[in-house]
């Protein structure tokens, strides 16, 4: 279903929505992506033994960095930001690497690693943009499919809990997540018009109400404590810069730029952005770099473009970047008002993670939609996808598959998304850009149509 506000003279992504609609749709993005910063802060706090006096301001700092990064991506100024409906979040893989650096050295060195990595983005970008032609539809479709599989696995793990916990896979927790997913699907089926476009948010709210009815949600204590939360610059002290210790995070930044490439090109198609989508990639990466630099100064890990909201755009058909501008403002408000931050932290994990699972699954469907336009009767396309899925799925479905390899190699080999994407690029390169395989290039699709937005 096309956006109801689309005109022939304005791209859907640039349509100005009524303020109330923009805020409502923006709130939906915030509610769905809230799991990422909340989970990141809780994970860091638990792993490093931080108390509430550290985790609450860090939660505020993380939401502020996400909000400012989202505004930068959506508005776009001075070559920073793709002017697409993106939100920025602390990535799951960077958080794990950040913790590994902090535990191997100290938190100041981990903070310094984030800042060094943000600077590396700027240094590497001029060279990275020269290889964008090696990201045809088969690579982008494979990437989106692996993003979905990887993130569904991560958030499915959050629903089930730790395997060594006595509450692992508790039926009440699983049922709450499944009920939330069911509420989203029912909302998408039953409602029409504006209500259908916020079906994800309706499902999340209904899931939270179900949790409250069964005693899994308590709002006690939300109004306790200060009203205003102001993040602190360098909350752990002045950062330490250790290039060797920072290397794992720097290596990941190349993977992050690869992800940003696929997300930018896929999103540009979905929202009907005219012009060359590849030209938007450097703007996206610069915004990621600046957002990460700011986040590092506030004590967070890398703040990077999220694929989470792509699923919402596809599900709702609302493609205006003014929605994510509203989401960025709401995130900043969430960061500044301490009670709102505490309210966000009270949302039950099964509800938030269940919402994330269905949204990420939609991203996988989008990847399949792109892949179905690829001619798999062509030898090179067949082996590009097969090898990419093999290398991408192995570390996802068999955790620890590369655990006996050197630690630095595990960062790449053990990341299914990274390995699958890099494999797709390399095999596609071998078949269509090197040697005699050049003759087959004409059979390879060079573009895809924008996916339909019918629900």
Coordinates of C-alpha atoms in Angstrom, one line a residue, residues 132-381:
X132 CA 30.5 0.0 -3.9
X133 CA 30.0 -1.5 -7.4
X134 CA 30.7 -4.9 -5.9
X135 CA 27.4 -4.8 -4.0
X136 CA 24.7 -5.9 -6.5
X137 CA 21.2 -7.0 -5.5
X138 CA 22.3 -10.6 -4.7
X139 CA 24.8 -9.2 -2.1
X140 CA 22.2 -6.8 -0.6
X141 CA 19.5 -9.5 -0.5
X142 CA 21.8 -12.0 1.2
X143 CA 22.9 -9.3 3.7
X144 CA 19.3 -8.5 4.7
X145 CA 18.4 -12.2 5.0
X146 CA 21.4 -12.8 7.3
X147 CA 20.6 -9.6 9.3
X148 CA 17.2 -11.0 10.0
X149 CA 18.4 -14.5 11.0
X150 CA 21.2 -13.1 13.2
X151 CA 19.0 -10.7 15.0
X152 CA 16.1 -13.1 15.4
X153 CA 18.6 -15.5 17.1
X154 CA 19.9 -12.7 19.4
X155 CA 16.5 -11.5 20.5
X156 CA 15.1 -15.0 20.7
X157 CA 17.9 -15.6 23.2
X158 CA 16.8 -12.6 25.2
X159 CA 13.3 -14.1 25.4
X160 CA 14.4 -17.5 26.5
X161 CA 17.1 -16.2 28.9
X162 CA 20.4 -17.6 29.8
X163 CA 20.7 -21.5 29.4
X164 CA 22.2 -21.8 32.9
X165 CA 19.4 -19.9 34.5
X166 CA 16.6 -21.7 36.4
X167 CA 14.1 -19.6 34.5
X168 CA 15.5 -20.6 31.1
X169 CA 12.7 -20.9 28.5
X170 CA 10.0 -20.4 31.2
X171 CA 6.6 -21.0 29.5
X172 CA 5.2 -17.7 30.9
X173 CA 8.0 -15.7 29.3
X174 CA 7.7 -17.5 26.0
X175 CA 3.9 -17.1 25.9
X176 CA 4.2 -13.4 26.7
X177 CA 6.6 -13.0 23.7
X178 CA 4.3 -15.1 21.4
X179 CA 1.2 -13.1 22.6
X180 CA 3.0 -9.8 21.7
X181 CA 3.8 -11.2 18.2
X182 CA 0.2 -12.4 17.8
X183 CA -1.1 -8.9 18.8
X184 CA 1.0 -7.3 16.1
X185 CA -0.3 -9.7 13.5
X186 CA -3.9 -9.4 14.6
X187 CA -3.6 -5.5 14.6
X188 CA -2.2 -5.6 11.0
X189 CA -5.1 -7.8 9.9
X190 CA -8.0 -6.2 11.7
X191 CA -7.1 -2.5 11.5
X192 CA -7.1 -0.3 8.4
X193 CA -5.7 3.1 7.5
X194 CA -3.7 4.9 10.2
X195 CA -4.2 2.2 12.8
X196 CA -2.8 -0.5 10.5
X197 CA 0.3 1.7 10.0
X198 CA 1.0 1.7 13.7
X199 CA 0.2 -2.0 14.2
X200 CA 3.7 -2.7 15.6
X201 CA 3.2 -0.1 18.3
X202 CA -0.3 -1.3 19.1
X203 CA 1.0 -4.9 19.4
X204 CA 3.8 -3.7 21.7
X205 CA 1.4 -1.8 23.9
X206 CA -1.1 -4.7 24.1
X207 CA 1.8 -7.0 25.0
X208 CA 2.8 -4.6 27.8
X209 CA -0.9 -4.6 29.1
X210 CA -1.0 -8.4 29.0
X211 CA 2.3 -8.4 31.0
X212 CA 0.8 -6.0 33.5
X213 CA -2.3 -8.1 33.9
X214 CA -0.2 -11.1 34.8
X215 CA 2.1 -9.3 37.2
X216 CA 5.1 -9.1 34.8
X217 CA 5.1 -5.2 34.6
X218 CA 5.4 -2.8 37.5
X219 CA 5.7 1.0 37.3
X220 CA 6.5 1.5 40.9
X221 CA 9.4 3.8 41.5
X222 CA 9.3 5.5 38.1
X223 CA 8.7 8.9 39.7
X224 CA 11.4 8.3 42.4
X225 CA 14.7 10.1 41.9
X226 CA 15.5 13.3 39.9
X227 CA 13.3 14.6 37.1
X228 CA 16.0 15.7 34.7
X229 CA 18.9 13.4 33.6
X230 CA 22.0 15.1 32.2
X231 CA 24.7 12.8 30.6
X232 CA 28.2 13.4 31.7
X233 CA 31.1 13.9 29.3
X234 CA 33.8 11.1 29.8
X235 CA 31.9 9.5 32.7
X236 CA 34.7 6.9 33.3
X237 CA 37.5 9.5 33.2
X238 CA 39.8 10.5 30.3
X239 CA 40.0 7.8 27.7
X240 CA 43.2 5.8 27.0
X241 CA 44.2 5.3 23.4
X242 CA 45.7 1.8 22.7
X243 CA 45.8 1.0 19.0
X244 CA 46.5 -2.7 19.5
X245 CA 43.6 -3.1 22.0
X246 CA 41.4 -1.1 19.7
X247 CA 42.1 -3.3 16.6
X248 CA 39.1 -5.6 17.1
X249 CA 36.7 -2.7 17.1
X250 CA 38.5 -1.1 14.1
X251 CA 38.2 -4.3 12.2
X252 CA 34.5 -4.4 12.9
X253 CA 34.1 -0.9 11.5
X254 CA 34.8 -2.3 8.0
X255 CA 31.9 -4.8 8.6
X256 CA 29.8 -1.9 9.8
X257 CA 30.5 0.1 6.7
X258 CA 29.5 -3.0 4.6
X259 CA 26.2 -3.2 6.6
X260 CA 25.6 0.5 6.1
X261 CA 26.0 0.1 2.4
X262 CA 23.3 -2.6 2.1
X263 CA 21.0 -0.8 4.5
X264 CA 21.3 2.5 2.6
X265 CA 20.7 1.0 -0.8
X266 CA 17.8 -1.2 0.4
X267 CA 16.2 1.6 2.3
X268 CA 16.5 4.0 -0.6
X269 CA 14.6 1.6 -2.8
X270 CA 11.9 0.9 -0.2
X271 CA 11.2 4.6 0.5
X272 CA 11.2 5.6 -3.2
X273 CA 14.3 7.8 -3.2
X274 CA 15.1 8.9 -6.6
X275 CA 18.7 9.2 -7.9
X276 CA 21.8 7.1 -7.2
X277 CA 21.5 5.4 -3.9
X278 CA 25.2 4.6 -3.8
X279 CA 25.9 8.4 -3.5
X280 CA 24.1 8.3 -0.1
X281 CA 26.4 5.7 1.4
X282 CA 29.2 8.0 2.3
X283 CA 26.8 10.4 4.0
X284 CA 25.4 7.5 6.0
X285 CA 28.9 6.3 7.1
X286 CA 30.0 9.9 8.0
X287 CA 26.9 10.1 10.3
X288 CA 27.8 6.8 11.8
X289 CA 31.3 8.0 12.5
X290 CA 30.2 11.3 14.1
X291 CA 27.5 9.5 16.1
X292 CA 30.0 7.0 17.4
X293 CA 32.5 9.8 18.2
X294 CA 29.9 11.6 20.2
X295 CA 28.8 8.3 21.9
X296 CA 32.4 7.4 22.8
X297 CA 32.7 10.8 24.6
X298 CA 29.6 9.9 26.6
X299 CA 30.9 6.4 27.5
X300 CA 28.9 4.3 25.0
X301 CA 30.0 1.9 22.3
X302 CA 29.6 2.5 18.6
X303 CA 26.3 4.2 17.7
X304 CA 25.5 3.0 14.2
X305 CA 22.6 2.9 11.7
X306 CA 20.1 0.3 12.6
X307 CA 18.3 -2.1 10.4
X308 CA 15.5 -2.4 12.9
X309 CA 13.3 0.4 11.5
X310 CA 13.5 -0.9 8.0
X311 CA 11.0 -3.6 8.9
X312 CA 8.7 -1.0 10.4
X313 CA 8.8 1.1 7.2
X314 CA 8.0 -2.0 5.2
X315 CA 5.2 -3.0 7.5
X316 CA 3.5 0.4 7.8
X317 CA 4.1 1.9 4.3
X318 CA 5.0 5.2 6.0
X319 CA 8.3 6.2 4.3
X320 CA 8.8 9.8 5.3
X321 CA 12.1 10.8 7.0
X322 CA 10.1 13.2 9.1
X323 CA 8.9 10.2 11.1
X324 CA 12.5 9.4 12.2
X325 CA 13.1 13.1 12.8
X326 CA 10.3 12.9 15.3
X327 CA 11.8 9.7 16.6
X328 CA 15.1 11.5 17.2
X329 CA 13.4 14.3 19.1
X330 CA 11.5 11.7 21.2
X331 CA 14.8 9.9 22.0
X332 CA 16.4 13.1 23.2
X333 CA 13.4 13.8 25.3
X334 CA 13.6 10.3 26.7
X335 CA 17.3 10.9 27.5
X336 CA 16.6 14.2 29.4
X337 CA 13.5 13.1 31.3
X338 CA 14.6 10.6 33.9
X339 CA 11.1 9.2 34.6
X340 CA 10.7 8.3 30.9
X341 CA 14.0 6.6 30.9
X342 CA 13.0 4.6 33.9
X343 CA 9.6 3.8 32.3
X344 CA 11.4 2.5 29.2
X345 CA 13.5 0.3 31.4
X346 CA 10.4 -1.3 33.0
X347 CA 9.1 -2.7 29.7
X348 CA 9.3 -6.5 30.0
X349 CA 12.1 -8.1 27.9
X350 CA 9.7 -10.7 26.3
X351 CA 7.5 -7.9 25.1
X352 CA 10.2 -5.7 23.6
X353 CA 12.2 -8.7 22.2
X354 CA 9.0 -10.3 20.8
X355 CA 8.3 -7.1 19.0
X356 CA 11.8 -7.0 17.6
X357 CA 11.6 -10.6 16.4
X358 CA 8.6 -10.0 14.1
X359 CA 10.1 -6.7 12.8
X360 CA 13.4 -8.5 12.0
X361 CA 11.6 -11.3 10.3
X362 CA 10.0 -8.7 8.0
X363 CA 13.6 -7.6 7.1
X364 CA 14.3 -11.1 6.1
X365 CA 11.2 -11.1 3.9
X366 CA 12.5 -8.0 2.2
X367 CA 15.8 -9.7 1.5
X368 CA 13.9 -12.6 0.0
X369 CA 11.9 -10.2 -2.1
X370 CA 15.2 -8.8 -3.6
X371 CA 16.7 -12.2 -4.1
X372 CA 13.7 -13.5 -6.0
X373 CA 14.5 -11.0 -8.8
X374 CA 18.0 -12.6 -9.2
X375 CA 18.3 -15.3 -11.9
X376 CA 19.5 -18.4 -10.1
X377 CA 19.7 -20.3 -13.3
X378 CA 22.9 -18.4 -13.7
X379 CA 25.8 -20.4 -12.3
X380 CA 27.5 -17.5 -10.6
X381 CA 24.4 -16.2 -8.8

